XYZ file of C-alpha atoms in Angstrom:
753
model
C 39.639 -63.661 17.315
C 36.255 -62.569 19.921
C 35.644 -58.939 18.830
C 34.054 -58.617 22.370
C 36.899 -58.120 24.181
C 37.379 -54.687 26.485
C 38.746 -51.880 23.851
C 40.835 -50.477 26.359
C 43.180 -52.774 26.278
C 43.835 -52.890 22.401
C 44.166 -49.284 22.862
C 47.145 -50.274 25.202
C 49.099 -52.166 23.124
C 51.170 -50.876 20.314
C 49.552 -49.584 16.978
C 52.144 -51.412 14.798
C 51.024 -54.571 16.646
C 47.320 -55.042 16.296
C 46.179 -56.855 13.594
C 43.675 -55.337 10.808
C 40.555 -57.445 12.255
C 41.335 -55.567 15.511
C 41.960 -52.032 14.028
C 38.873 -52.417 12.483
C 36.628 -53.433 15.621
C 38.331 -50.400 17.950
C 37.276 -47.948 14.842
C 33.567 -49.634 14.987
C 33.185 -49.597 18.380
C 34.489 -45.698 18.908
C 32.063 -44.987 15.621
C 29.522 -46.294 17.954
C 30.524 -44.261 20.498
C 30.627 -40.980 19.252
C 27.442 -41.667 17.194
C 25.298 -43.111 20.681
C 26.725 -39.481 22.618
C 25.064 -37.380 20.666
C 27.637 -35.030 19.177
C 30.283 -35.260 16.242
C 33.304 -36.910 17.662
C 36.904 -34.337 17.264
C 39.583 -36.154 15.812
C 42.917 -34.953 15.686
C 44.526 -32.717 13.074
C 47.585 -30.697 12.342
C 48.608 -28.517 15.461
C 47.680 -24.497 13.894
C 44.293 -25.830 11.091
C 42.057 -22.817 11.273
C 40.515 -23.290 7.564
C 37.156 -25.084 7.298
C 36.777 -28.483 4.954
C 35.309 -26.758 2.477
C 38.404 -24.057 2.043
C 40.977 -27.268 2.443
C 39.172 -28.835 -0.845
C 39.135 -25.370 -2.707
C 42.633 -24.412 -1.599
C 41.389 -20.809 -0.476
C 42.311 -19.062 2.511
C 39.781 -19.347 4.569
C 38.360 -15.650 6.343
C 35.907 -14.968 8.861
C 33.865 -11.744 9.233
C 33.949 -10.260 12.146
C 30.534 -10.060 12.946
C 29.948 -13.622 11.878
C 32.728 -15.624 13.676
C 30.718 -19.078 12.929
C 30.838 -19.074 8.948
C 33.523 -17.989 6.343
C 33.439 -15.842 3.512
C 33.961 -18.352 1.070
C 30.782 -20.922 2.875
C 28.827 -17.753 3.032
C 28.329 -16.667 -0.925
C 28.100 -20.571 -1.415
C 25.590 -20.858 0.388
C 26.973 -24.058 2.312
C 27.715 -25.113 5.803
C 30.912 -23.968 6.971
C 32.105 -27.591 9.270
C 35.711 -27.210 10.773
C 38.582 -29.821 9.437
C 38.028 -31.657 13.092
C 34.743 -32.609 13.050
C 33.831 -36.130 11.548
C 31.338 -36.398 8.994
C 28.163 -35.762 9.592
C 25.409 -38.356 9.839
C 22.689 -38.765 7.126
C 19.392 -36.921 8.698
C 17.307 -39.140 10.190
C 14.359 -38.175 7.990
C 15.899 -39.756 5.212
C 15.213 -43.030 6.463
C 12.023 -42.589 7.054
C 8.747 -43.793 5.419
C 6.266 -41.730 4.192
C 4.042 -41.981 7.263
C 7.262 -41.429 9.965
C 7.760 -38.020 7.940
C 4.684 -36.330 8.188
C 3.903 -37.135 11.845
C 7.430 -35.825 12.764
C 6.677 -33.205 10.536
C 2.823 -32.201 11.913
C 5.091 -32.675 15.517
C 7.938 -30.064 14.841
C 4.624 -27.505 13.198
C 3.153 -27.969 16.456
C 6.046 -26.707 18.092
C 7.169 -23.895 15.789
C 3.461 -22.699 16.626
C 3.833 -23.077 19.990
C 6.708 -21.031 20.132
C 5.765 -18.119 18.037
C 2.562 -17.701 20.534
C 5.386 -16.387 22.522
C 6.289 -12.725 22.814
C 9.974 -12.516 22.512
C 12.060 -11.224 24.996
C 12.751 -7.379 25.023
C 16.442 -6.643 23.566
C 18.855 -5.161 25.931
C 22.019 -5.572 24.119
C 22.299 -1.776 23.905
C 22.770 0.760 26.951
C 21.366 4.390 26.431
C 21.339 3.529 22.946
C 25.427 3.306 22.336
C 26.336 0.829 24.263
C 28.280 -2.501 22.359
C 26.246 -4.267 20.235
C 26.679 -8.762 20.538
C 25.086 -10.058 18.183
C 25.579 -13.195 20.221
C 22.648 -11.799 22.976
C 20.076 -12.267 20.888
C 17.281 -14.352 20.423
C 17.462 -16.266 17.253
C 13.858 -14.978 16.754
C 13.810 -11.355 17.702
C 12.229 -10.637 14.782
C 9.725 -13.351 14.235
C 10.593 -13.032 10.184
C 8.161 -14.285 8.152
C 11.349 -16.859 6.963
C 11.351 -18.591 10.127
C 7.505 -19.452 10.683
C 6.365 -18.415 7.052
C 2.369 -19.975 7.722
C 0.905 -21.515 4.599
C -1.262 -19.430 2.517
C -4.390 -21.924 2.849
C -4.233 -22.327 6.244
C -5.426 -18.547 7.207
C -8.764 -20.173 6.580
C -10.242 -23.291 6.382
C -12.302 -22.347 3.051
C -9.274 -20.939 1.201
C -9.652 -23.655 -1.138
C -12.854 -22.607 -2.615
C -11.049 -19.027 -3.291
C -9.125 -21.187 -5.916
C -10.787 -22.031 -9.239
C -8.312 -24.642 -9.905
C -9.158 -26.596 -6.149
C -12.603 -25.446 -6.315
C -12.603 -28.394 -8.772
C -11.301 -31.300 -6.202
C -13.802 -29.700 -3.161
C -17.162 -30.121 -4.514
C -20.717 -32.353 -4.475
C -18.808 -34.914 -5.993
C -15.166 -34.714 -4.743
C -14.246 -34.300 -1.944
C -10.485 -33.209 -0.094
C -9.034 -33.668 3.510
C -8.008 -30.502 5.245
C -4.992 -32.087 6.845
C -3.881 -34.815 4.696
C -3.727 -32.411 1.745
C -0.614 -30.915 0.250
C -1.667 -27.298 0.204
C -2.442 -27.394 4.267
C 0.999 -28.509 5.235
C 4.435 -26.978 4.422
C 4.810 -27.401 1.653
C 4.373 -23.665 0.599
C 7.170 -22.725 2.387
C 9.728 -20.727 1.646
C 12.410 -22.902 -0.044
C 15.241 -24.037 1.579
C 13.327 -24.537 5.394
C 11.100 -27.017 6.965
C 11.337 -30.235 7.765
C 10.664 -31.492 3.806
C 13.473 -29.845 2.222
C 15.536 -32.352 0.554
C 18.703 -33.744 2.166
C 21.156 -31.922 -0.338
C 19.258 -28.942 -0.794
C 22.453 -26.627 0.206
C 23.916 -28.689 -2.500
C 21.146 -27.700 -5.584
C 22.126 -24.791 -8.268
C 19.064 -22.840 -7.333
C 19.868 -22.611 -3.318
C 23.630 -21.475 -3.674
C 22.815 -18.426 -6.811
C 19.955 -17.689 -4.699
C 22.516 -17.468 -1.897
C 24.956 -15.741 -3.809
C 22.615 -13.523 -4.633
C 21.509 -12.355 -0.957
C 25.130 -11.518 -0.267
C 25.398 -9.634 -2.799
C 22.438 -7.603 -2.527
C 23.722 -7.149 1.715
C 27.437 -6.169 0.906
C 25.761 -3.593 -1.398
C 22.683 -2.543 0.936
C 25.547 -2.058 3.934
C 27.930 -0.580 1.463
C 28.212 3.203 2.999
C 27.070 2.647 6.258
C 27.871 5.465 9.332
C 29.614 4.709 12.567
C 28.056 2.635 14.933
C 27.842 5.972 17.731
C 26.863 7.548 14.297
C 23.910 5.563 13.774
C 22.678 5.614 17.727
C 23.117 8.896 17.667
C 21.259 9.695 14.252
C 18.398 7.429 15.189
C 18.145 8.328 18.636
C 17.266 12.304 17.214
C 15.377 11.624 14.245
C 13.582 8.236 15.083
C 10.559 10.188 15.953
C 8.534 7.911 13.164
C 9.908 4.766 15.127
C 7.367 5.513 17.837
C 4.859 7.161 15.860
C 4.314 4.317 13.121
C 4.491 1.317 15.683
C 1.569 3.397 18.311
C -0.298 3.569 14.313
C 0.754 -0.502 13.852
C 1.692 -2.186 16.140
C 4.612 -5.075 15.895
C 5.764 -3.207 12.780
C 9.179 -4.721 11.066
C 9.050 -6.679 14.983
C 6.939 -8.536 17.658
C 9.041 -7.020 20.639
C 6.281 -3.714 20.986
C 9.604 -2.856 24.262
C 12.488 -2.439 20.913
C 13.608 0.732 20.254
C 14.813 1.975 16.823
C 18.178 1.575 17.750
C 18.303 -2.229 19.013
C 16.186 -2.956 15.571
C 18.680 -1.336 13.244
C 21.663 -2.528 14.940
C 20.270 -6.004 15.259
C 18.847 -5.956 11.698
C 22.274 -5.024 10.154
C 23.704 -8.443 11.507
C 21.041 -10.275 9.438
C 21.834 -11.913 6.034
C 17.683 -10.926 4.873
C 17.933 -8.707 2.414
C 14.772 -6.598 3.734
C 15.291 -7.314 7.094
C 18.506 -4.730 5.680
C 16.319 -2.544 3.480
C 14.082 -1.981 6.195
C 16.771 -1.545 8.907
C 18.530 0.827 6.335
C 14.618 3.095 5.449
C 14.433 3.902 9.581
C 18.015 4.957 9.550
C 17.247 7.183 5.814
C 14.108 8.547 7.691
C 15.554 9.776 11.041
C 18.330 11.041 8.869
C 15.499 13.579 7.106
C 14.154 13.930 10.129
C 16.829 15.426 11.827
C 16.687 19.273 12.548
C 17.256 21.925 11.158
C 19.920 22.938 13.395
C 22.145 19.931 13.853
C 25.137 19.481 12.209
C 26.057 16.469 11.090
C 29.924 17.396 11.185
C 31.199 15.448 13.780
C 29.540 12.132 12.872
C 32.353 11.558 10.208
C 29.775 10.181 7.464
C 30.964 8.602 4.404
C 29.562 11.277 1.943
C 27.293 14.049 2.705
C 24.138 13.421 4.577
C 21.674 14.258 1.583
C 23.870 12.114 -0.556
C 23.781 9.118 2.166
C 20.152 9.450 1.816
C 19.891 9.053 -1.961
C 21.891 6.280 -1.615
C 20.033 4.424 0.457
C 17.291 5.148 -0.733
C 17.685 4.222 -4.553
C 19.674 1.213 -3.664
C 16.963 0.234 -1.819
C 14.542 0.398 -5.013
C 16.730 -0.989 -7.263
C 17.488 -4.539 -5.252
C 14.533 -4.994 -3.402
C 11.387 -2.750 -3.782
C 11.828 -4.052 -8.257
C 12.910 -7.392 -6.797
C 9.786 -9.929 -7.015
C 11.840 -12.946 -5.410
C 13.567 -10.817 -2.335
C 10.278 -8.347 -1.921
C 7.786 -11.309 -1.962
C 7.594 -11.944 1.783
C 6.462 -10.295 5.219
C 9.278 -8.359 5.539
C 10.188 -7.406 1.854
C 6.033 -5.917 1.967
C 7.132 -4.192 5.120
C 10.294 -2.668 3.501
C 8.593 -1.271 0.227
C 6.067 0.466 3.001
C 8.889 1.912 4.586
C 9.703 3.167 1.183
C 6.725 4.633 0.626
C 6.307 6.734 3.816
C 9.682 8.000 3.560
C 8.396 9.163 -0.124
C 5.205 10.763 1.294
C 7.519 12.344 4.075
C 9.233 14.313 1.677
C 6.170 15.161 -0.467
C 6.166 12.742 -3.386
C 2.456 11.242 -3.270
C 2.104 9.181 -6.407
C 6.064 7.816 -5.744
C 4.524 6.443 -2.349
C 1.557 5.489 -4.355
C 3.505 3.285 -6.356
C 5.202 1.855 -3.709
C 2.427 0.921 -2.304
C 0.760 -0.693 -5.141
C 3.396 -2.914 -5.364
C 3.649 -3.805 -1.706
C -0.108 -4.812 -1.968
C 0.626 -6.684 -5.017
C 3.011 -8.995 -3.012
C 0.552 -8.790 -0.166
C -2.341 -10.713 -1.883
C 0.154 -12.926 -2.992
C 1.129 -13.792 0.452
C -2.698 -14.249 1.233
C -2.570 -11.253 4.292
C -5.699 -10.116 3.297
C -7.475 -13.933 4.685
C -5.886 -12.454 7.964
C -8.446 -9.937 8.579
C -11.411 -13.158 8.037
C -9.532 -15.346 11.302
C -11.577 -14.956 14.756
C -9.179 -15.739 17.171
C -9.414 -14.482 21.107
C -5.703 -14.408 22.572
C -3.928 -13.583 17.853
C -0.581 -14.171 18.272
C 1.571 -11.292 17.591
C 2.934 -12.900 14.397
C -1.050 -12.909 13.430
C -1.185 -9.532 14.914
C 1.797 -8.167 12.997
C 0.439 -9.866 9.508
C -3.235 -7.841 9.978
C -1.759 -4.459 10.958
C 1.094 -4.761 8.023
C -2.647 -5.314 5.375
C -4.435 -2.587 7.535
C -1.923 0.021 7.018
C -1.731 -0.931 3.412
C -4.911 -0.740 3.004
C -5.696 2.673 4.452
C -2.780 4.604 2.684
C -3.595 3.098 -0.666
C -7.275 4.320 0.354
C -5.718 8.431 1.383
C -3.326 8.545 -1.128
C -6.215 7.386 -4.062
C -8.666 9.490 -3.064
C -6.063 12.564 -3.175
C -5.089 11.471 -6.480
C -7.989 10.940 -7.920
C -7.183 6.834 -8.848
C -9.136 3.805 -8.353
C -8.998 2.049 -4.600
C -6.766 -0.940 -5.274
C -9.389 -2.970 -3.152
C -12.357 -2.815 -1.223
C -13.428 -3.236 2.624
C -14.172 -6.540 3.601
C -17.860 -7.269 3.493
C -18.187 -7.493 7.555
C -16.744 -4.108 7.087
C -19.418 -2.577 4.013
C -22.520 -4.498 5.860
C -21.682 -0.978 7.618
C -21.770 -2.831 11.344
C -20.853 -0.158 12.779
C -21.801 0.466 17.231
C -24.776 0.278 18.385
C -25.150 3.542 20.579
C -23.242 6.746 21.398
C -19.913 4.511 22.905
C -16.452 5.876 21.738
C -13.816 3.591 20.242
C -10.754 2.957 19.935
C -8.790 5.403 16.723
C -7.620 1.795 15.326
C -10.840 0.753 14.885
C -11.992 4.201 14.361
C -9.648 4.416 11.420
C -10.504 0.714 9.706
C -14.467 2.164 9.603
C -13.061 5.290 8.156
C -11.585 3.256 5.212
C -14.499 1.574 4.572
C -16.106 5.385 4.291
C -13.047 6.877 2.139
C -13.151 3.726 0.155
C -17.008 4.761 -0.791
C -15.974 8.214 -1.584
C -13.424 7.466 -4.283
C -15.760 4.971 -5.920
C -18.402 7.702 -6.104
C -15.544 9.862 -7.722
C -15.194 7.405 -10.519
C -18.634 7.195 -11.049
C -19.051 10.827 -11.684
C -17.218 10.867 -14.627
C -19.209 8.673 -16.017
C -22.753 9.373 -14.390
C -23.380 11.769 -12.268
C -27.453 11.766 -12.412
C -27.631 9.752 -9.425
C -24.536 10.491 -7.514
C -26.513 13.447 -5.508
C -28.380 10.436 -3.601
C -24.983 8.537 -3.321
C -23.146 11.240 -1.822
C -26.371 11.883 0.818
C -25.616 7.747 1.922
C -22.035 8.099 2.435
C -22.612 11.447 4.612
C -24.873 9.899 6.907
C -22.724 6.661 7.479
C -19.813 9.215 7.931
C -21.769 11.162 10.488
C -22.804 8.143 12.235
C -19.118 7.530 12.774
C -18.175 10.712 13.742
C -20.644 9.987 16.847
C -17.723 7.622 17.851
C -14.971 9.740 17.586
C -12.552 10.584 20.523
C -12.208 14.374 21.151
C -9.377 15.938 20.879
C -7.465 16.451 24.126
C -4.564 19.138 23.721
C -1.442 18.804 26.199
C 0.696 21.676 25.537
C 4.633 21.423 24.868
C 6.365 21.518 27.547
C 9.818 24.115 27.237
C 12.843 22.556 25.705
C 14.350 21.671 29.031
C 11.167 19.104 30.038
C 10.937 18.201 26.619
C 10.087 14.463 25.500
C 8.892 12.680 22.653
C 6.296 11.710 24.872
C 4.926 14.960 24.930
C 4.651 15.272 20.921
C 3.370 11.911 20.531
C 0.980 11.841 23.564
C -2.445 13.693 21.040
C -1.269 12.474 17.860
C -2.610 9.303 17.147
C -6.178 11.211 18.204
C -5.230 13.942 15.781
C -4.638 12.530 12.707
C -7.989 10.547 13.082
C -9.280 14.049 13.343
C -7.344 15.152 10.265
C -8.854 11.856 8.335
C -12.176 12.571 9.092
C -12.686 16.049 8.498
C -10.599 15.280 5.279
C -13.217 12.817 3.645
C -16.317 14.951 4.963
C -14.608 17.521 2.362
C -13.814 15.499 -0.446
C -17.037 14.111 -0.069
C -18.893 17.030 -0.649
C -16.972 19.276 -2.629
C -17.927 17.687 -6.439
C -21.123 18.968 -5.442
C -19.807 22.394 -3.539
C -18.716 23.469 -7.375
C -21.826 23.505 -8.838
C -23.372 27.094 -10.287
C -22.802 29.444 -6.854
C -26.376 30.687 -7.459
C -28.102 27.563 -6.989
C -29.525 26.999 -3.438
C -29.996 23.172 -4.292
C -26.313 22.737 -3.071
C -26.582 24.877 -0.164
C -25.937 21.990 1.932
C -23.211 20.618 0.117
C -21.472 23.702 0.271
C -21.573 24.248 4.187
C -20.684 20.813 4.875
C -17.440 20.754 2.126
C -16.654 24.209 3.745
C -17.185 23.205 7.535
C -14.689 19.913 7.001
C -12.182 22.681 5.386
C -12.254 25.054 8.090
C -11.605 21.470 10.651
C -9.295 20.612 8.634
C -6.725 23.917 8.653
C -7.319 24.127 11.991
C -6.165 21.164 12.901
C -3.072 21.408 10.858
C -2.418 24.475 12.657
C -2.995 22.464 16.474
C -0.110 20.155 14.911
C 2.688 22.069 13.503
C 2.268 24.507 17.159
C 2.618 20.624 18.918
C 5.284 19.404 17.017
C 6.886 22.539 17.530
C 9.676 22.599 14.864
C 10.936 19.856 16.628
C 9.014 17.237 14.484
C 9.162 16.545 10.545
C 5.717 15.935 9.610
C 4.498 14.314 6.628
C 4.990 17.116 3.603
C 2.155 15.592 2.244
C -0.247 17.098 4.902
C 1.570 20.688 3.517
C -0.561 19.602 0.521
C -3.644 18.657 2.207
C -4.257 21.545 4.346
C -3.240 24.065 0.843
C -6.085 21.970 -0.678
C -8.535 22.676 2.415
C -7.627 26.600 2.159
C -8.668 26.641 -0.991
C -11.958 25.224 -0.241
C -11.912 27.884 2.284
C -10.961 30.513 -0.005
C -13.571 30.156 -3.056
C -16.541 29.874 -0.167
C -15.240 33.264 0.900
C -15.280 34.560 -2.944
C -18.688 33.497 -3.679
C -19.287 29.521 -3.197
C -21.416 30.751 -0.007
C -24.839 29.185 0.778
C -27.176 31.588 -1.206
C -30.337 30.571 1.007
C -29.063 32.135 4.385
C -27.364 35.296 5.134
C -23.539 36.341 5.242
C -21.943 35.960 8.204
C -19.867 37.994 8.517
C -17.861 37.265 11.526
C -17.707 33.838 10.314
C -16.267 34.742 7.082
C -13.729 37.008 9.393
C -12.759 34.152 11.322
C -12.156 32.459 7.572
C -9.713 34.875 6.719
C -7.714 34.561 9.611
C -7.558 30.866 8.965
C -6.186 31.441 6.286
C -3.646 33.748 7.327
C -2.609 31.597 10.256
C -2.320 28.798 7.602
C 0.248 30.906 5.010
C 2.398 31.872 8.176
C 2.781 28.616 8.693
C 3.574 27.610 5.705
C 6.136 30.253 5.325
C 8.044 28.994 8.437
C 7.927 25.811 7.296
C 9.189 25.984 4.101
C 12.146 26.824 5.560
C 12.820 23.636 6.304
C 15.850 21.372 4.183
C 14.283 20.847 0.739
C 10.561 21.251 1.842
C 9.850 23.074 -1.628
C 5.938 21.902 -0.849
C 5.464 24.380 1.545
C 6.936 27.079 -0.507
C 4.993 26.184 -3.608
C 1.750 26.102 -1.320
C 2.680 29.309 0.033
C 2.748 31.098 -3.214
C -0.230 29.817 -4.511
C -2.503 30.462 -1.294
C -0.676 34.484 -1.801
C -1.430 34.584 -5.321
C -5.379 33.572 -4.081
C -5.556 35.910 -1.755
C -4.133 38.959 -4.160
C -7.008 38.103 -6.624
C -9.719 38.314 -3.508
C -8.409 41.648 -2.623
C -8.321 42.790 -5.986
C -4.881 42.377 -7.200
C -5.673 41.309 -10.847
C -5.519 42.891 -14.073
C -8.441 43.601 -16.414
C -6.342 43.593 -20.309
C -8.415 40.862 -22.295
C -5.057 38.091 -22.132
C -3.400 39.484 -19.576
C -6.210 39.079 -16.880
C -5.233 36.561 -14.212
C -2.818 34.646 -12.816
C -0.499 31.805 -12.901
C -0.126 29.659 -10.163
C 1.872 26.540 -9.471
C -0.292 23.668 -8.236
C 2.069 21.062 -6.582
C 2.223 17.756 -8.321
C -0.225 18.862 -11.056
C 1.460 21.767 -12.943
C 0.654 25.108 -13.769
C -3.016 26.577 -13.825
C -3.703 30.313 -15.307
C -6.460 31.728 -12.755
C -8.658 34.119 -13.942
C -11.320 35.797 -12.447
C -15.322 35.368 -13.600
C -17.352 38.985 -14.953
C -19.215 38.526 -11.843
C -16.931 38.550 -9.572
C -14.566 41.512 -11.159
C -17.625 43.655 -11.218
C -17.844 43.409 -7.249
C -18.739 40.214 -6.269
C -16.368 40.412 -3.285
C -16.771 44.123 -2.305
C -18.190 42.873 1.433
C -15.250 40.941 2.115
C -13.039 43.764 1.555
C -13.524 45.244 4.773
C -12.881 42.049 6.382
C -8.880 41.614 4.493
C -7.889 44.648 6.506
C -8.557 43.015 9.893
C -5.906 40.648 9.919
C -1.574 41.109 8.847
C -1.178 39.412 5.837
C 2.264 37.941 5.727
C 4.374 40.489 3.077
C 3.637 39.916 0.081
C 6.655 39.274 -2.786
C 8.238 42.855 -4.417
C 8.610 41.167 -7.507
C 5.526 39.016 -7.766
C 3.754 41.174 -9.772
C 5.663 41.867 -12.069
C 7.613 38.335 -13.189
C 5.767 35.044 -13.761
C 5.508 33.287 -10.726
C 6.468 29.759 -12.136
C 7.969 30.001 -15.657
C 8.362 25.734 -16.478
C 7.013 23.627 -18.833
C 4.684 20.731 -18.229
C 7.264 18.245 -18.654
C 9.863 20.029 -16.187
C 6.601 21.015 -14.660
C 9.001 19.981 -10.883
C 11.881 21.228 -11.653
C 10.442 25.062 -10.792
C 13.577 26.426 -9.626
C 13.346 29.338 -12.166
C 10.340 30.462 -10.322
C 11.786 30.204 -6.946
C 14.959 31.951 -7.991
C 13.553 35.838 -7.285
C 11.244 35.695 -4.762
C 12.718 37.324 -1.580
C 10.231 35.251 0.441
C 10.983 31.310 0.042
C 13.853 30.389 1.569
C 16.511 27.975 -1.144
C 18.082 25.133 -0.996
C 21.925 24.904 -0.910
C 22.157 21.245 -2.114
C 22.411 21.213 -5.983
C 20.829 17.248 -5.662
C 18.888 16.787 -2.697
C 16.326 14.012 -2.620
C 13.323 15.769 -3.734
C 14.900 16.001 -7.247
C 17.481 14.049 -8.069
C 16.821 14.177 -12.160
C 13.890 14.677 -14.520
C 13.641 11.917 -15.523
C 13.220 10.684 -11.695
C 10.704 12.699 -9.985
C 8.788 12.975 -13.457
C 6.460 9.983 -11.859
C 4.151 12.932 -10.245
C 3.485 14.246 -13.628
C 3.082 10.653 -15.768
C 4.848 7.528 -16.626
C 8.133 8.596 -18.252
C 9.957 7.672 -15.024
C 10.503 3.870 -16.385
C 12.777 5.361 -18.684
C 14.767 5.812 -15.935
C 18.100 3.991 -16.075
C 18.396 3.958 -12.034
C 14.701 2.113 -11.503
C 15.583 -0.299 -13.972
C 16.165 -3.906 -13.208
C 20.136 -4.924 -13.554
């Protein structure tokens, strides 16, 4: 029989009258037609069939998730494609039949297309109306986040000379052996995340590693979304407490998302519909931060939260730590680094700088593995949002590490880039942006940290080094933008923009003057009677005075509407102690006393105490209460309220993060060093002292339980108490002991499962 006859004529004949050869010819013709049409043909199945192919083979029930109707639960957990029974068997991919040169050409074409699409800024997401509309994931583009799993750039592609930094590759790129950057495997997409790109195996979805990875990620996503509030409750929480989203994305653009117009409600609701654990973790971190930033007067009863608010925050934070932060397989990605960074930000907000420091160091280690430190060496006139996002994440990490390390007296993690350390400060008196100023200031702070570490070994030449750093800091200050204080409008016209209008400039000034105080502090505390260090004393006290003034204005601008980072309360406490020491005897000896300036300094101290007393009323903000108590004790010593009974002389003071110290005035001070300052103490109303403070120890705690200071606060009438027994600040002794030593690692909550 001739096989080229018309197929339609065969279809019209009864099936029973067709020969085997005719049936075979008809099937081949239909297969060719369906293949040429570009999609799989639908084969007839029994009416009512809903199970996918995999569930039919496994003989299990096929159940689809409401938020992902295209993939059933079984296929999602096994990491395989969910195919309908009506579809024909998939045709093997074309690249399986390509030779090597064709596959390389196809790979280069795909890379060029992906890079071109990455340079396009994602469109603004508009699936929310007033932040509370119904969320439809189908309306969102696939690359709304610009995640690294969609376009992870090879590490060596960040720099043409990256191979020179790797010892093993330098052996193959020298005067004897040379490599080609275009044909070398390290310069293509082979370093992508497993399971993406054109070089993946044809049957990669059936490999044990891929299936186990998908199962693990699915379980993590399920655990992260275990106790989610309703969508309306989340939108309300994010709208009221989402101040940190606007603030951090002003300081660090493109954080977590390359769409600069995306709101926090849009991001969180979109992220919760992703199957990337790190994106889910970031969304929960933003939600926990927003919950922590809710006003004190806000009632959460109508939100119908699954568990109490503080317990819910603690659940989110501990789950992210356990499942993402301490899992290298999950966290070593751009989204994972951003998730850890948000965890560190949260710990800083609640006043746990050592825990924040550990999180930042973890993120920095992952960033080095991903090559984010090489991003700053790229020079591009028009960098893509993805490139800016990587660079901003790196700078965010190194800045946080520099400031936390300086405050805690620890070594910096990384050095500034060579171009920065060579001091390419802008010529002329021109004002530079706050972002560029903070990057320049980071180089100075790094030098201060190195100086402090060197002083522990030898302090002979450190004064010269200090003056050199001081000259660099003074030269940089000429480019600092002045602060223009915009008053906060009444509550009827209050908006987030009013609070954030000057915050970037304000925090930059705060860091600048804090660096100045830290720079001269070691030499300020040298012999008070020596005039050799008068310049250092003047500069240190002046910097501390400016820190206090900026802090008071920051609190005035916040107006109780913004929960500032609680580490700031400790930083201003340190600045206030410097001012008090200057008033008590560490003033310059080569110049006459300025009684007018001393009165202004005492006024600043009292204003700081008033602010800390008000701030201590915030939920679980016991750091401010500690700082207030310590300042109150120091002022009482300055006012002559100390005992002279030998061992009973002095006062016990609890220093936040560092434990109890016993402060006693020296003999020269007790003999009347501050007699001249006493009249000025009467000019300003001191906050009412605690009546029971003189008879009871301020803190009655051992070193191991230094953070469990509840016993010391029970008898204090001036400091409000927290009504929550298991608050997020003090979950248990071992969990918070990281702010004393490393025994926190014994806690099972932080161990790998």
